[in-house]
PDB file of C-alpha atoms in Angstrom:
ATOM      1  CA  MET A   1      94.094 106.185 110.754  1.00  0.00           C
ATOM      2  CA  ALA A   2      90.218 106.336 111.177  1.00  0.00           C
ATOM      3  CA  ARG A   3      89.878 107.496 107.529  1.00  0.00           C
ATOM      4  CA  PRO A   4      86.444 110.518 106.669  1.00  0.00           C
ATOM      5  CA  LEU A   5      83.478 107.439 105.100  1.00  0.00           C
ATOM      6  CA  THR A   6      80.251 109.208 103.766  1.00  0.00           C
ATOM      7  CA  VAL A   7      76.904 108.281 104.673  1.00  0.00           C
ATOM      8  CA  ASP A   8      76.556 106.318 101.265  1.00  0.00           C
ATOM      9  CA  VAL A   9      80.269 104.451 102.960  1.00  0.00           C
ATOM     10  CA  LEU A  10      78.633 103.586 105.934  1.00  0.00           C
ATOM     11  CA  LEU A  11      75.401 102.126 104.348  1.00  0.00           C
ATOM     12  CA  GLU A  12      76.471  99.855 102.040  1.00  0.00           C
ATOM     13  CA  ILE A  13      79.250  99.099 104.873  1.00  0.00           C
ATOM     14  CA  ALA A  14      75.779  98.287 107.272  1.00  0.00           C
ATOM     15  CA  LYS A  15      73.899  95.564 104.749  1.00  0.00           C
ATOM     16  CA  ASP A  16      74.895  91.767 104.621  1.00  0.00           C
ATOM     17  CA  ILE A  17      75.733  91.886 101.517  1.00  0.00           C
ATOM     18  CA  LYS A  18      78.531  93.948  99.822  1.00  0.00           C
ATOM     19  CA  TYR A  19      80.641  94.681  96.998  1.00  0.00           C
ATOM     20  CA  THR A  20      83.862  95.311  97.937  1.00  0.00           C
ATOM     21  CA  ILE A  21      86.136  96.855  94.446  1.00  0.00           C
ATOM     22  CA  VAL A  22      89.565  98.139  94.562  1.00  0.00           C
ATOM     23  CA  PHE A  23      90.422 100.707  91.912  1.00  0.00           C
ATOM     24  CA  VAL A  24      94.896 101.622  91.310  1.00  0.00           C
ATOM     25  CA  LYS A  25      96.284 104.301  89.034  1.00  0.00           C
ATOM     26  CA  MET A  26      99.641 104.185  88.016  1.00  0.00           C
ATOM     27  CA  THR A  27     101.569 106.503  85.841  1.00  0.00           C
ATOM     28  CA  PHE A  28     103.376 105.820  83.581  1.00  0.00           C
ATOM     29  CA  ASP A  29     105.538 107.872  81.630  1.00  0.00           C
ATOM     30  CA  GLU A  30     103.264 108.093  77.895  1.00  0.00           C
ATOM     31  CA  ALA A  31     100.343 107.879  80.391  1.00  0.00           C
ATOM     32  CA  PRO A  32      98.370 106.420  82.861  1.00  0.00           C
ATOM     33  CA  LEU A  33      97.101 103.144  83.573  1.00  0.00           C
ATOM     34  CA  ARG A  34      93.860 103.340  85.435  1.00  0.00           C
ATOM     35  CA  MET A  35      92.646  99.161  86.623  1.00  0.00           C
ATOM     36  CA  TRP A  36      89.791  98.331  89.022  1.00  0.00           C
ATOM     37  CA  SER A  37      89.068  95.067  89.904  1.00  0.00           C
ATOM     38  CA  GLY A  38      85.955  94.265  88.615  1.00  0.00           C
ATOM     39  CA  ILE A  39      85.102  92.671  84.807  1.00  0.00           C
ATOM     40  CA  GLY A  40      84.597  95.691  81.251  1.00  0.00           C
ATOM     41  CA  THR A  41      85.362  99.745  81.954  1.00  0.00           C
ATOM     42  CA  LEU A  42      83.927 101.496  84.384  1.00  0.00           C
ATOM     43  CA  ASN A  43      83.772 105.702  84.693  1.00  0.00           C
ATOM     44  CA  TRP A  44      83.942 106.808  88.446  1.00  0.00           C
ATOM     45  CA  ASN A  45      85.333 110.120  89.362  1.00  0.00           C
ATOM     46  CA  GLY A  46      85.831 111.523  85.537  1.00  0.00           C
ATOM     47  CA  GLU A  47      88.048 108.924  84.331  1.00  0.00           C
ATOM     48  CA  ASP A  48      87.604 105.546  82.725  1.00  0.00           C
ATOM     49  CA  TRP A  49      89.237 102.629  84.492  1.00  0.00           C
ATOM     50  CA  LEU A  50      90.168  98.812  83.123  1.00  0.00           C
ATOM     51  CA  GLY A  51      88.472  95.978  84.070  1.00  0.00           C
ATOM     52  CA  VAL A  52      91.602  93.374  85.697  1.00  0.00           C
ATOM     53  CA  GLY A  53      88.987  90.969  87.807  1.00  0.00           C
ATOM     54  CA  ASP A  54      90.994  88.322  89.110  1.00  0.00           C
ATOM     55  CA  LEU A  55      93.739  88.605  86.562  1.00  0.00           C
ATOM     56  CA  GLY A  56      94.860  91.989  89.059  1.00  0.00           C
ATOM     57  CA  LYS A  57      95.595  91.409  92.975  1.00  0.00           C
ATOM     58  CA  VAL A  58      97.276  93.014  95.508  1.00  0.00           C
ATOM     59  CA  SER A  59      98.247  92.690  98.948  1.00  0.00           C
ATOM     60  CA  GLU A  60      97.235  93.744 102.068  1.00  0.00           C
ATOM     61  CA  ILE A  61      97.063  96.793 102.435  1.00  0.00           C
ATOM     62  CA  GLU A  62      98.871  97.434 106.358  1.00  0.00           C
ATOM     63  CA  GLU A  63      97.739 100.712 108.505  1.00  0.00           C
ATOM     64  CA  THR A  64      99.065 101.403 111.844  1.00  0.00           C
ATOM     65  CA  ASN A  65      99.169 104.105 114.448  1.00  0.00           C
ATOM     66  CA  LYS A  66     102.484 103.784 114.342  1.00  0.00           C
ATOM     67  CA  LEU A  67     103.931 107.272 111.999  1.00  0.00           C
ATOM     68  CA  GLU A  68     105.619 103.767 109.641  1.00  0.00           C
ATOM     69  CA  ALA A  69     105.956 103.229 105.708  1.00  0.00           C
ATOM     70  CA  ALA A  70     104.462  99.536 104.786  1.00  0.00           C
ATOM     71  CA  GLY A  71     104.872  99.039 101.119  1.00  0.00           C
ATOM     72  CA  VAL A  72     102.087  97.734  98.506  1.00  0.00           C
ATOM     73  CA  LYS A  73     102.718  95.120  96.372  1.00  0.00           C
ATOM     74  CA  PHE A  74     100.971  95.077  93.312  1.00  0.00           C
ATOM     75  CA  SER A  75     100.464  92.226  90.494  1.00  0.00           C
ATOM     76  CA  LEU A  76      98.805  91.813  86.924  1.00  0.00           C
ATOM     77  CA  MET A  77      98.550  87.851  86.047  1.00  0.00           C
ATOM     78  CA  GLY A  78      98.751  86.255  82.725  1.00  0.00           C
ATOM     79  CA  VAL A  79     100.367  89.599  80.542  1.00  0.00           C
ATOM     80  CA  LYS A  80     101.870  87.986  76.882  1.00  0.00           C
ATOM     81  CA  PHE A  81     104.597  87.951  76.092  1.00  0.00           C
ATOM     82  CA  GLU A  82     104.289  90.728  73.788  1.00  0.00           C
ATOM     83  CA  ASN A  83     103.447  93.420  75.729  1.00  0.00           C
ATOM     84  CA  LEU A  84     105.536  92.742  78.312  1.00  0.00           C
ATOM     85  CA  SER A  85     108.804  95.447  76.846  1.00  0.00           C
ATOM     86  CA  ILE A  86     106.046  98.207  77.061  1.00  0.00           C
ATOM     87  CA  ALA A  87     105.759  97.091  81.014  1.00  0.00           C
ATOM     88  CA  LEU A  88     109.440  96.855  81.209  1.00  0.00           C
ATOM     89  CA  SER A  89     110.018 100.055  79.390  1.00  0.00           C
ATOM     90  CA  GLU A  90     106.735 101.855  81.204  1.00  0.00           C
ATOM     91  CA  VAL A  91     107.468 101.612  84.356  1.00  0.00           C
ATOM     92  CA  ARG A  92     110.025 103.646  86.366  1.00  0.00           C
ATOM     93  CA  GLN A  93     110.845 103.911  89.927  1.00  0.00           C
ATOM     94  CA  GLY A  94     109.848 106.245  92.027  1.00  0.00           C
ATOM     95  CA  LEU A  95     106.917 107.093  89.544  1.00  0.00           C
ATOM     96  CA  PRO A  96     103.457 107.505  91.250  1.00  0.00           C
ATOM     97  CA  VAL A  97     100.797 104.738  92.542  1.00  0.00           C
ATOM     98  CA  GLU A  98      97.552 105.266  93.711  1.00  0.00           C
ATOM     99  CA  ALA A  99      94.643 102.687  95.112  1.00  0.00           C
ATOM    100  CA  TRP A 100      91.739 103.041  96.531  1.00  0.00           C
ATOM    101  CA  LEU A 101      89.222 100.768  98.150  1.00  0.00           C
ATOM    102  CA  GLY A 102      84.799 101.635  97.749  1.00  0.00           C
ATOM    103  CA  PHE A 103      81.336 100.043  97.472  1.00  0.00           C
ATOM    104  CA  MET A 104      79.304  98.786  94.493  1.00  0.00           C
ATOM    105  CA  THR A 105      75.911  98.625  94.812  1.00  0.00           C
ATOM    106  CA  ASN A 106      73.671  95.628  92.999  1.00  0.00           C
ATOM    107  CA  ALA A 107      72.918  97.503  90.318  1.00  0.00           C
ATOM    108  CA  GLY A 108      77.394  98.168  89.217  1.00  0.00           C
ATOM    109  CA  GLU A 109      77.524 101.621  90.236  1.00  0.00           C
ATOM    110  CA  VAL A 110      80.067 102.810  92.849  1.00  0.00           C
ATOM    111  CA  ILE A 111      79.273 104.170  95.740  1.00  0.00           C
ATOM    112  CA  ALA A 112      80.557 107.795  95.966  1.00  0.00           C
ATOM    113  CA  ASP A 113      83.474 108.443  96.870  1.00  0.00           C
ATOM    114  CA  PRO A 114      85.820 105.461  97.759  1.00  0.00           C
ATOM    115  CA  ALA A 115      87.753 105.414 100.332  1.00  0.00           C
ATOM    116  CA  ALA A 116      92.626 106.075  99.375  1.00  0.00           C
ATOM    117  CA  VAL A 117      93.936 103.305 101.662  1.00  0.00           C
ATOM    118  CA  PHE A 118      96.823 104.062  99.714  1.00  0.00           C
ATOM    119  CA  TYR A 119      99.559 106.902  97.579  1.00  0.00           C
ATOM    120  CA  GLY A 120     103.216 105.098  96.706  1.00  0.00           C
ATOM    121  CA  GLU A 121     105.896 105.146  94.384  1.00  0.00           C
ATOM    122  CA  MET A 122     106.812 102.171  91.722  1.00  0.00           C
ATOM    123  CA  ASP A 123     109.867 100.293  93.008  1.00  0.00           C
ATOM    124  CA  GLN A 124     110.987  97.557  91.876  1.00  0.00           C
ATOM    125  CA  VAL A 125     109.281  95.121  89.191  1.00  0.00           C
ATOM    126  CA  ASP A 126     109.229  91.224  89.287  1.00  0.00           C
ATOM    127  CA  ILE A 127     107.721  88.836  86.226  1.00  0.00           C
ATOM    128  CA  GLN A 128     107.444  85.052  86.748  1.00  0.00           C
ATOM    129  CA  GLU A 129     106.870  83.643  83.034  1.00  0.00           C
ATOM    130  CA  SER A 130     104.350  81.219  83.692  1.00  0.00           C
ATOM    131  CA  GLY A 131     103.757  79.108  80.112  1.00  0.00           C
ATOM    132  CA  ASP A 132     102.638  81.012  76.988  1.00  0.00           C
ATOM    133  CA  THR A 133     102.338  84.656  80.007  1.00  0.00           C
ATOM    134  CA  VAL A 134     103.888  86.021  82.430  1.00  0.00           C
ATOM    135  CA  ASP A 135     103.121  87.231  86.088  1.00  0.00           C
ATOM    136  CA  ILE A 136     103.873  90.970  86.382  1.00  0.00           C
ATOM    137  CA  SER A 137     104.918  92.425  90.087  1.00  0.00           C
ATOM    138  CA  ILE A 138     105.581  95.488  91.076  1.00  0.00           C
ATOM    139  CA  SER A 139     106.736  96.562  94.753  1.00  0.00           C
ATOM    140  CA  CYS A 140     105.216 100.666  95.985  1.00  0.00           C
ATOM    141  CA  GLU A 141     107.104 101.635  99.451  1.00  0.00           C
ATOM    142  CA  SER A 142     104.383 104.445 100.359  1.00  0.00           C
ATOM    143  CA  ARG A 143     104.750 107.991 100.489  1.00  0.00           C
ATOM    144  CA  MET A 144     106.272 107.943 104.039  1.00  0.00           C
ATOM    145  CA  GLN A 145     109.627 105.809 103.545  1.00  0.00           C
ATOM    146  CA  LEU A 146     111.087 109.510 101.875  1.00  0.00           C
ATOM    147  CA  LEU A 147     110.508 110.815 105.109  1.00  0.00           C
ATOM    148  CA  GLN A 148     113.560 108.033 106.379  1.00  0.00           C
ATOM    149  CA  GLN A 149     115.697 108.822 103.311  1.00  0.00           C
ATOM    150  CA  LYS A 150     118.879 111.485 104.042  1.00  0.00           C
ATOM    151  CA  LYS A 151     119.120 114.713 102.430  1.00  0.00           C
ATOM    152  CA  GLU A 152     122.010 114.995 100.563  1.00  0.00           C
ATOM    153  CA  ARG A 153     122.074 119.082 100.182  1.00  0.00           C
ATOM    154  CA  ARG A 154     124.368 121.603 101.925  1.00  0.00           C
ATOM    155  CA  ARG A 155     124.053 125.036 101.981  1.00  0.00           C
ATOM    156  CA  THR A 156     126.563 125.886  99.686  1.00  0.00           C
ATOM    157  CA  HIS A 157     126.348 127.993  96.430  1.00  0.00           C
ATOM    158  CA  GLU A 158     127.283 124.536  94.028  1.00  0.00           C
ATOM    159  CA  ASP A 159     124.354 123.395  96.168  1.00  0.00           C
ATOM    160  CA  GLN A 160     122.033 125.533  95.293  1.00  0.00           C
ATOM    161  CA  GLN A 161     123.891 126.443  91.238  1.00  0.00           C
ATOM    162  CA  ILE A 162     122.007 122.740  90.968  1.00  0.00           C
ATOM    163  CA  LYS A 163     118.285 123.711  91.687  1.00  0.00           C
ATOM    164  CA  TYR A 164     118.714 127.405  91.213  1.00  0.00           C
ATOM    165  CA  PRO A 165     121.556 127.567  88.451  1.00  0.00           C
ATOM    166  CA  GLY A 166     122.594 131.674  88.619  1.00  0.00           C
ATOM    167  CA  ASP A 167     121.452 131.932  91.194  1.00  0.00           C
ATOM    168  CA  LEU A 168     123.945 133.667  93.836  1.00  0.00           C
ATOM    169  CA  GLY A 169     122.073 133.741  97.301  1.00  0.00           C
ATOM    170  CA  PHE A 170     125.286 131.491  98.207  1.00  0.00           C
ATOM    171  CA  GLU A 171     127.696 132.905  96.603  1.00  0.00           C
ATOM    172  CA  TYR A 172     129.867 133.551  99.231  1.00  0.00           C
TER     173      TYR A 172
END
């Protein structure tokens, strides 16, 4: 699928040296977690993003010309055991996840308008122990996956009451 890119991004892509960056936003019950692929805190899009450097990994994001859903796995390596309970209590199936691909100048500035490359929902969590730390991977499904799910709704009075209690539109 072709993505609209700004002139600044097209000029950066044409250069021999490129600094590619990834932004990932995971929405949790308490607050969203915003991470980026560099080091340190970076302000982009009016929000602060926590740099995870080489500790964060993103699986290949596949796109095709066909209408099909593809999943992505986001991983964070070297999480301390005391933070594991926070991760387990916050991750919920169905919460939104977004990812953007962008470029950075030599001066460390984000080039305008990184491209949105993934929008989906959290699905499963996988935890691997490695010494004193754990690696946490969250598998996410594309929003297109929802198109493949069957709808279990009916045009009955009982079903109408689930979504709109007190509505009498399907009473008879």
